[in-house]
Short mmCIF file of C-alpha atoms and ligand atoms in Angstrom, two decimals:
data_model
loop_
_atom_site.label_atom_id
_atom_site.label_comp_id
_atom_site.label_asym_id
_atom_site.label_seq_id
_atom_site.Cartn_x
_atom_site.Cartn_y
_atom_site.Cartn_z
CA MET A 1 77.67 123.78 84.73
CA ALA A 2 79.44 123.26 88.24
CA GLU A 3 77.99 126.28 90.67
CA LEU A 4 80.43 125.51 93.46
CA SER A 5 84.32 125.59 94.32
CA MET A 6 85.71 125.41 97.96
CA ASP A 7 85.48 128.81 98.83
CA ASP A 8 82.01 129.01 98.64
CA LEU A 9 81.55 126.09 101.53
CA MET A 10 82.41 126.63 105.44
CA PHE A 11 83.14 123.18 105.59
CA LYS A 12 86.31 121.57 105.73
CA PRO A 13 87.17 118.89 102.97
CA GLY A 14 86.19 115.24 103.93
CA LEU A 15 83.86 116.24 106.79
CA MET A 16 80.91 114.77 104.49
CA LYS A 17 82.91 111.19 104.49
CA GLY A 18 80.58 108.22 105.20
CA GLU A 19 77.83 110.36 104.75
CA ARG A 20 74.90 108.82 102.25
CA ILE A 21 72.21 110.91 100.62
CA LEU A 22 68.96 111.40 98.96
CA ILE A 23 68.22 114.64 97.38
CA THR A 24 64.65 114.24 96.00
CA GLY A 25 64.69 116.79 92.52
CA GLY A 26 68.65 116.78 92.09
CA GLY A 27 69.16 116.83 88.81
CA THR A 28 68.18 120.96 88.60
CA GLY A 29 67.96 123.94 90.93
CA LEU A 30 68.20 123.92 94.65
CA GLY A 31 68.69 120.95 95.01
CA LYS A 32 71.75 120.25 92.30
CA VAL A 33 73.58 122.71 93.87
CA MET A 34 73.17 120.78 97.88
CA ALA A 35 74.14 117.35 95.40
CA GLU A 36 77.31 119.16 94.77
CA ALA A 37 78.61 120.49 98.54
CA CYS A 38 77.76 117.31 99.60
CA LEU A 39 79.45 114.94 97.27
CA MET A 40 82.38 117.73 97.71
CA LEU A 41 82.10 117.60 100.83
CA GLY A 42 82.95 113.71 100.61
CA ALA A 43 79.53 112.13 100.62
CA GLU A 44 77.93 109.27 98.99
CA VAL A 45 74.74 111.12 96.59
CA PHE A 46 71.55 109.89 94.77
CA ILE A 47 69.48 112.32 93.40
CA CYS A 48 65.96 111.19 91.24
CA GLY A 49 63.86 113.02 89.45
CA ARG A 50 61.76 112.34 86.13
CA ARG A 51 64.84 112.69 83.64
CA GLY A 52 67.00 109.61 83.40
CA GLY A 53 67.87 112.12 81.29
CA VAL A 54 68.41 115.94 82.99
CA LEU A 55 69.65 112.64 86.01
CA GLU A 56 72.51 111.13 84.15
CA GLU A 57 73.93 114.59 82.79
CA THR A 58 74.57 116.55 85.96
CA ALA A 59 75.76 113.72 87.88
CA LYS A 60 78.42 113.29 85.40
CA GLU A 61 78.75 117.10 84.87
CA LEU A 62 78.86 116.88 89.44
CA MET A 63 81.04 114.36 89.04
CA ASP A 64 83.67 114.88 86.42
CA ALA A 65 83.64 118.56 88.18
CA HIS A 66 84.00 117.53 91.33
CA GLY A 67 85.64 113.42 91.95
CA GLY A 68 83.56 111.17 93.71
CA LYS A 69 79.57 110.06 94.15
CA VAL A 70 76.88 110.76 92.13
CA ALA A 71 73.70 108.38 91.24
CA PRO A 72 71.77 109.42 89.33
CA ILE A 73 67.19 107.40 89.37
CA ALA A 74 64.67 108.03 87.06
CA CYS A 75 61.89 107.82 90.69
CA ASP A 76 58.25 109.74 90.23
CA ILE A 77 58.42 109.81 94.15
CA ARG A 78 54.21 110.28 92.71
CA VAL A 79 54.15 106.43 92.97
CA PRO A 80 55.48 104.67 95.71
CA GLU A 81 55.73 101.49 94.60
CA ALA A 82 59.29 103.45 92.46
CA ILE A 83 60.53 104.67 96.34
CA THR A 84 60.71 101.46 97.33
CA GLU A 85 62.17 100.08 94.65
CA MET A 86 64.96 103.83 94.33
CA MET A 87 65.39 102.46 98.47
CA ASP A 88 66.36 98.61 97.62
CA ARG A 89 68.78 99.98 95.60
CA ILE A 90 69.76 102.78 97.42
CA TRP A 91 70.03 100.08 100.29
CA ALA A 92 71.55 97.23 97.72
CA GLU A 93 74.11 99.43 97.01
CA GLY A 94 76.18 100.03 100.49
CA GLY A 95 73.45 100.43 102.77
CA ALA A 96 71.68 103.59 104.42
CA LEU A 97 70.97 106.40 103.75
CA THR A 98 72.24 109.67 106.79
CA GLY A 99 70.27 111.91 105.24
CA LEU A 100 66.99 112.99 103.03
CA VAL A 101 66.05 116.37 101.82
CA ASN A 102 62.52 116.88 99.98
CA ASN A 103 63.80 118.98 97.84
CA ALA A 104 61.33 117.99 94.32
CA ALA A 105 57.95 119.81 93.88
CA GLY A 106 55.82 121.14 91.24
CA ASN A 107 54.39 124.39 90.85
CA PHE A 108 53.24 127.18 89.15
CA ILE A 109 50.54 130.41 90.29
CA SER A 110 47.62 130.01 89.49
CA ARG A 111 44.26 132.37 90.59
CA THR A 112 42.86 129.74 92.65
CA GLN A 113 39.22 129.86 90.90
CA ASP A 114 41.22 129.84 87.26
CA LEU A 115 42.87 125.68 88.76
CA SER A 116 40.98 122.49 87.98
CA PRO A 117 40.39 119.31 90.75
CA ARG A 118 44.02 118.37 88.01
CA GLY A 119 46.11 121.51 88.76
CA PHE A 120 45.92 121.46 92.67
CA ASP A 121 47.19 117.24 92.49
CA ALA A 122 49.66 118.11 90.18
CA ILE A 123 50.71 120.07 92.85
CA ALA A 124 49.53 118.75 95.57
CA ASN A 125 50.40 114.76 94.82
CA ILE A 126 54.64 115.69 94.59
CA VAL A 127 54.99 118.34 97.70
CA PHE A 128 52.47 116.36 100.40
CA ARG A 129 51.94 113.28 99.35
CA GLY A 130 55.28 112.63 97.16
CA SER A 131 57.13 113.75 100.09
CA PHE A 132 55.64 111.83 103.08
CA PHE A 133 55.84 108.97 101.45
CA VAL A 134 59.45 108.46 100.30
CA THR A 135 59.93 109.80 104.44
CA LEU A 136 58.08 107.41 105.36
CA ASP A 137 59.79 104.33 103.23
CA ALA A 138 63.42 105.49 105.02
CA GLY A 139 62.35 106.15 107.92
CA LYS A 140 60.47 103.04 108.03
CA ARG A 141 64.20 101.32 107.81
CA TRP A 142 65.65 103.59 109.65
CA ILE A 143 63.42 102.47 112.54
CA ALA A 144 63.59 98.46 111.60
CA GLU A 145 67.86 99.13 111.32
CA GLY A 146 68.28 100.68 114.72
CA ARG A 147 69.82 104.24 112.13
CA LYS A 148 70.05 107.58 113.20
CA ALA A 149 69.43 109.96 109.95
CA SER A 150 68.40 114.47 109.60
CA VAL A 151 65.64 115.08 107.36
CA VAL A 152 65.74 118.30 105.62
CA SER A 153 62.77 119.68 103.99
CA ILE A 154 62.43 122.41 101.36
CA LEU A 155 59.60 124.72 102.33
CA THR A 156 58.67 128.16 101.95
CA THR A 157 57.99 131.08 103.84
CA TRP A 158 54.08 130.68 102.76
CA ILE A 159 53.99 128.62 105.66
CA TRP A 160 54.05 130.76 107.79
CA ASN A 161 51.78 133.74 106.08
CA GLY A 162 50.30 132.45 103.89
CA GLY A 163 51.12 132.18 99.30
CA PRO A 164 47.74 133.61 96.67
CA TYR A 165 47.87 132.49 93.75
CA THR A 166 49.95 129.77 94.88
CA VAL A 167 47.31 128.53 97.22
CA PRO A 168 48.11 124.11 96.14
CA SER A 169 51.57 124.79 96.87
CA ALA A 170 50.81 127.21 100.25
CA MET A 171 49.25 124.36 101.35
CA SER A 172 50.71 121.32 100.84
CA LYS A 173 54.70 123.62 101.35
CA SER A 174 52.40 123.64 105.28
CA ALA A 175 50.99 119.79 105.38
CA ILE A 176 54.95 118.92 105.04
CA ALA A 177 55.95 121.59 107.86
CA THR A 178 53.26 119.67 109.83
CA MET A 179 54.73 116.75 108.78
CA SER A 180 58.22 117.70 110.52
CA GLN A 181 57.16 118.92 113.72
CA SER A 182 55.22 116.07 114.12
CA LEU A 183 57.52 113.34 113.78
CA ALA A 184 60.91 115.43 115.02
CA VAL A 185 58.49 114.34 117.89
CA GLU A 186 57.39 110.73 117.48
CA TRP A 187 61.37 109.88 115.73
CA GLY A 188 63.39 111.80 117.69
CA SER A 189 64.14 109.27 119.86
CA TYR A 190 65.38 107.14 116.89
CA GLY A 191 67.67 109.72 116.68
CA ILE A 192 66.04 110.98 113.01
CA ARG A 193 65.77 115.28 113.32
CA PHE A 194 63.08 116.97 111.20
CA ASN A 195 65.07 120.28 109.99
CA ASN A 196 62.67 122.44 107.14
CA ILE A 197 64.82 125.57 104.43
CA LEU A 198 62.28 127.68 104.00
CA PRO A 199 64.33 130.27 101.20
CA GLY A 200 62.76 133.19 100.03
CA PRO A 201 63.63 133.73 96.29
CA PHE A 202 66.87 131.52 94.40
CA PRO A 203 66.93 132.10 90.32
CA THR A 204 66.45 128.53 89.30
CA GLU A 205 64.99 127.66 85.75
CA GLY A 206 62.67 125.34 86.89
CA MET A 207 60.77 128.57 88.80
CA SER A 208 61.11 131.22 86.93
CA ALA A 209 59.84 129.22 84.26
CA ARG A 210 56.41 128.39 86.54
CA LEU A 211 56.58 131.97 88.82
CA ASN A 212 57.34 134.55 86.67
CA PRO A 213 56.76 133.07 83.12
CA ASN A 214 57.93 135.81 80.46
CA GLN A 215 60.08 137.65 82.87
CA SER A 216 64.29 137.81 82.90
CA ARG A 217 65.29 134.86 84.68
CA ASP A 218 68.89 136.01 86.31
CA THR A 219 66.89 139.50 87.72
CA GLY A 220 64.22 136.96 89.67
CA GLY A 221 61.85 137.42 87.87
CA ALA A 222 59.03 138.76 89.59
CA TYR A 223 61.61 139.19 92.37
CA ARG A 224 63.19 142.02 90.11
CA ASP A 225 62.75 144.42 92.28
CA MET A 226 64.19 143.38 95.05
CA SER A 227 63.24 146.63 96.95
CA GLY A 228 61.20 145.59 99.26
CA ASN A 229 63.76 142.63 100.52
CA PRO A 230 65.72 144.21 103.58
CA MET A 231 69.12 142.92 101.80
CA GLY A 232 68.19 143.83 98.36
CA ARG A 233 69.12 140.61 96.76
CA VAL A 234 67.79 137.49 95.46
CA GLY A 235 69.98 134.37 97.42
CA GLU A 236 72.95 132.95 96.42
CA MET A 237 72.94 129.29 96.14
CA ARG A 238 75.64 128.69 97.68
CA GLU A 239 74.32 129.97 100.92
CA LEU A 240 72.12 127.57 100.97
CA ALA A 241 74.33 124.71 100.31
CA ASN A 242 75.94 125.10 103.09
CA LEU A 243 72.84 125.60 105.54
CA ALA A 244 71.83 122.09 104.36
CA VAL A 245 75.30 120.75 104.70
CA TYR A 246 74.63 121.74 108.38
CA LEU A 247 71.10 120.15 109.19
CA LEU A 248 71.93 117.18 107.76
CA HIS A 249 75.72 116.68 109.04
CA PRO A 250 75.52 114.75 112.12
CA LEU A 251 76.94 117.62 114.64
CA SER A 252 73.96 119.31 114.24
CA ALA A 253 72.13 116.25 115.91
CA TYR A 254 70.31 118.64 118.79
CA VAL A 255 68.88 120.49 115.69
CA ASN A 256 65.60 118.89 115.74
CA GLY A 257 62.13 120.45 114.22
CA GLN A 258 62.55 123.56 112.78
CA SER A 259 62.24 126.30 109.90
CA ILE A 260 65.35 127.92 108.92
CA ALA A 261 64.31 131.15 106.19
CA ILE A 262 66.90 132.02 104.21
CA ASP A 263 65.51 134.83 102.81
CA GLY A 264 67.36 138.04 103.31
CA ALA A 265 63.99 139.38 106.22
CA SER A 266 61.47 138.85 103.43
CA TRP A 267 58.92 137.97 104.24
CA GLN A 268 59.21 139.70 107.75
CA ALA A 269 59.55 142.96 105.98
CA GLY A 270 56.64 142.16 103.43
CA GLY A 271 55.27 138.77 102.79
CA GLY A 272 57.79 137.02 100.76
CA ASN A 273 55.01 136.51 98.69
CA PHE A 274 53.20 137.06 95.77
CA SER A 275 50.64 139.66 97.19
CA SER A 276 51.58 142.64 94.37
CA LEU A 277 50.12 139.38 91.65
CA ARG A 278 46.92 141.13 92.34
CA ALA A 279 47.39 144.28 90.26
CA TRP A 280 47.58 141.54 87.18
CA THR A 281 44.88 141.50 84.46
CA ASP A 282 43.41 138.86 82.92
CA GLU A 283 45.33 138.98 79.88
CA GLN A 284 47.98 138.44 82.01
CA TRP A 285 47.06 135.41 83.50
CA ALA A 286 45.93 134.51 80.29
CA ALA A 287 49.67 135.16 78.72
CA ALA A 288 51.28 133.62 82.16
CA ARG A 289 48.96 130.10 81.94
CA ASP A 290 49.92 130.20 78.22
CA ALA A 291 54.29 130.33 79.12
CA ILE A 292 53.77 127.54 82.12
CA GLN A 293 51.46 124.99 80.10
CA ALA A 294 54.48 125.32 77.64
CA THR A 295 57.75 124.66 79.57
CA ASN A 296 55.18 122.07 81.56
CA ALA A 297 54.97 120.38 78.32
CA LYS A 298 58.21 120.78 76.93
CA ASP A 299 59.19 119.27 80.65
CA ARG A 300 57.19 116.31 80.42
CA ALA A 301 58.38 115.55 77.30
CA GLN A 302 61.97 114.36 78.83
CA ARG A 303 60.41 112.68 80.98
CA THR A 304 61.46 108.49 81.21
CA VAL A 305 58.87 107.64 84.35
C1 HXC B 1 46.40 126.25 86.34
C2 HXC B 1 47.85 125.32 85.38
C3 HXC B 1 48.84 125.85 85.03
C4 HXC B 1 48.70 127.43 85.07
C5 HXC B 1 49.16 123.25 84.98
N1 HXC B 1 48.17 123.15 85.32
N2 HXC B 1 50.17 124.74 84.72
N3 HXC B 1 46.91 125.45 85.95
N4 HXC B 1 47.10 127.67 85.18
N5 HXC B 1 49.51 128.03 84.99
C6 HXC B 1 46.49 122.43 84.89
C7 HXC B 1 46.96 121.96 84.29
O1 HXC B 1 45.37 122.50 83.16
C8 HXC B 1 46.02 120.18 84.17
O2 HXC B 1 44.83 120.49 84.35
C9 HXC B 1 47.04 120.47 85.43
O3 HXC B 1 47.37 121.21 85.78
C10 HXC B 1 48.18 118.78 84.75
O4 HXC B 1 48.96 119.04 83.87
P1 HXC B 1 50.16 118.96 83.61
O5 HXC B 1 50.53 119.37 82.99
O6 HXC B 1 49.67 118.17 82.29
O7 HXC B 1 51.27 118.48 85.28
P2 HXC B 1 52.40 117.72 84.47
O8 HXC B 1 52.90 117.16 83.20
O9 HXC B 1 51.93 116.68 85.29
O10 HXC B 1 53.65 118.75 85.75
C11 HXC B 1 53.19 118.73 86.93
C12 HXC B 1 53.49 120.34 86.64
C13 HXC B 1 54.43 120.94 86.76
C14 HXC B 1 53.04 120.56 88.38
C15 HXC B 1 52.30 120.89 86.63
O11 HXC B 1 54.64 122.26 86.38
C16 HXC B 1 56.05 120.55 86.69
O12 HXC B 1 55.82 119.17 87.02
N6 HXC B 1 56.99 121.04 87.74
C17 HXC B 1 58.01 120.16 88.32
C18 HXC B 1 59.32 121.98 88.52
C19 HXC B 1 58.23 123.03 89.04
O13 HXC B 1 57.30 123.06 89.27
N7 HXC B 1 59.25 123.36 89.78
C20 HXC B 1 59.00 125.31 90.32
C21 HXC B 1 59.68 124.86 91.70
S1 HXC B 1 59.85 126.53 92.15
P3 HXC B 1 43.65 120.33 83.61
O14 HXC B 1 42.68 119.64 84.44
O15 HXC B 1 43.60 121.61 82.93
O16 HXC B 1 43.95 119.07 83.42
C22 HXC B 1 59.00 126.36 93.21
C23 HXC B 1 59.46 128.10 94.18
C24 HXC B 1 59.03 128.05 95.54
O17 HXC B 1 57.95 125.73 93.82
C25 HXC B 1 58.52 129.41 96.12
C26 HXC B 1 59.47 130.64 95.12
C27 HXC B 1 60.02 131.38 96.41
P1 NAP B 2 62.98 122.86 90.10
O1 NAP B 2 64.55 123.06 89.54
O2 NAP B 2 62.70 123.14 89.33
O3 NAP B 2 63.23 121.51 90.82
C1 NAP B 2 62.14 120.55 91.28
C2 NAP B 2 63.01 119.29 91.04
O4 NAP B 2 62.29 118.66 91.54
C3 NAP B 2 63.40 118.46 89.63
O5 NAP B 2 64.12 118.31 89.33
C4 NAP B 2 62.30 117.40 89.15
O6 NAP B 2 63.16 116.69 88.19
C5 NAP B 2 62.04 117.63 90.08
N1 NAP B 2 60.04 116.99 91.10
C6 NAP B 2 59.20 117.21 90.13
N2 NAP B 2 57.85 116.74 90.18
C7 NAP B 2 58.68 114.88 90.33
C8 NAP B 2 58.61 113.29 91.06
N3 NAP B 2 56.97 113.55 90.94
N4 NAP B 2 59.68 112.63 91.33
C9 NAP B 2 60.15 113.03 91.19
N5 NAP B 2 61.22 114.37 90.86
C10 NAP B 2 60.30 115.42 90.72
O7 NAP B 2 63.12 124.04 91.11
P2 NAP B 2 64.02 124.47 92.16
O8 NAP B 2 63.61 125.62 92.23
O9 NAP B 2 65.55 124.51 92.38
O10 NAP B 2 63.23 123.79 93.18
C11 NAP B 2 63.67 123.14 94.55
C12 NAP B 2 62.88 123.56 95.81
O11 NAP B 2 63.50 124.44 96.10
C13 NAP B 2 61.18 122.91 95.06
O12 NAP B 2 60.76 122.36 96.22
C14 NAP B 2 61.29 124.55 95.84
O13 NAP B 2 59.19 124.73 96.10
C15 NAP B 2 62.27 125.07 96.77
N6 NAP B 2 61.68 126.74 96.44
C16 NAP B 2 62.65 127.47 95.58
C17 NAP B 2 62.37 128.59 95.71
C18 NAP B 2 63.34 129.42 94.81
O14 NAP B 2 62.90 130.67 95.22
N7 NAP B 2 64.15 127.90 93.69
C19 NAP B 2 62.52 129.16 96.41
C20 NAP B 2 61.41 128.17 98.06
C21 NAP B 2 61.24 127.32 98.29
P3 NAP B 2 61.81 116.29 86.84
O15 NAP B 2 60.64 117.41 86.28
O16 NAP B 2 62.69 115.61 85.87
O17 NAP B 2 60.84 114.88 87.61
#
């Protein structure tokens, strides 16, 4: 279902007219709501992911609700050739992107000693390598054409204090934070800028199934006890969407190389990571793993690339 109305957005209609934005993982969750906000404000939006059917459904749903153009592109960002094909198509369908949101990710909670090399790669290949490959492909085109652009990467506050029980994700997100800081300087003179959004808990199906298995999605799963959060609640999708639009728009052009947490000051208050899972028993870990792997298998069956 479409999530937003104009009352949820702090910007004037048409703000994003002329912008062409690619949101990786834009078929679901936070990527979808950022796509919706950009669309409602007049941008042309491209969303990619591995499940073609999910992307098509999202594009239709958003266009039915708001008009405009959302183009779904089945693309696995672990595959550099597939990224180039996607970018060729986007550039051919009306020219350069003006913005990129590195949002696609994989994650699951696991004791680190239970990880296999394949388990590590399953996450690092998407977040660490995939986000870089997408950025590199778009960046080469922008530089060659003398275009300005905004790149926003969706990371986590774990880049500041670590991510117990989500180590491959925390390591990979930290690497992308370093990429953003580095390229903010290296490519700043081209007008290509890099900022990171670090969301706290925003309940989404993808996140809840892998990080809070066997728990209620509405309340943020393992985050259901929000008493440690100074605001006492999880994030609202519209709050995240407004921040993303701000960073993507050319009028925020002097904001470069920044990481902005949107978590109600959760990480200052208590870390905002999964350190509380130290109390879990072997049985709880086994049950979590079974539930996560059942979700992984269901999603895998829907992949078209
Ligand atoms: C230990 C696990 C595991 C688990 C999978 N593996 N789940 N190991 N504990 N719970 C291992 C498998 O055993 C296997 O290794 C390897 O990982 C690959 O598993 P596959 O299922 O074949 O992987 P694949 O189909 O490629 O799926 C990738 C995925 C999956 C990352 C595992 O979860 C996925 O596609 N996720 C996309 C969506 C997603 O994760 N969204 C959540 C983002 S939320 P072996 O050696 O056994 O073969 C997020 C929030 C952060 O990031 C911040 C919150 C505050
Ligand atoms: P989600 O709905 O599971 O989103 C992840 C998206 O990434 C999916 O649409 C998935 O689509 C796509 N994806 C995964 N691997 C891909 C690949 N190889 N190629 C292309 N697309 C791929 O979860 P979410 O909660 O919205 O998370 C979105 C982002 O926010 C992630 O970066 C996450 O780390 C970050 N984040 C979320 C929270 C939260 O509380 N929700 C908090 C902090 C940070 P396919 O499976 O179809 O490929």
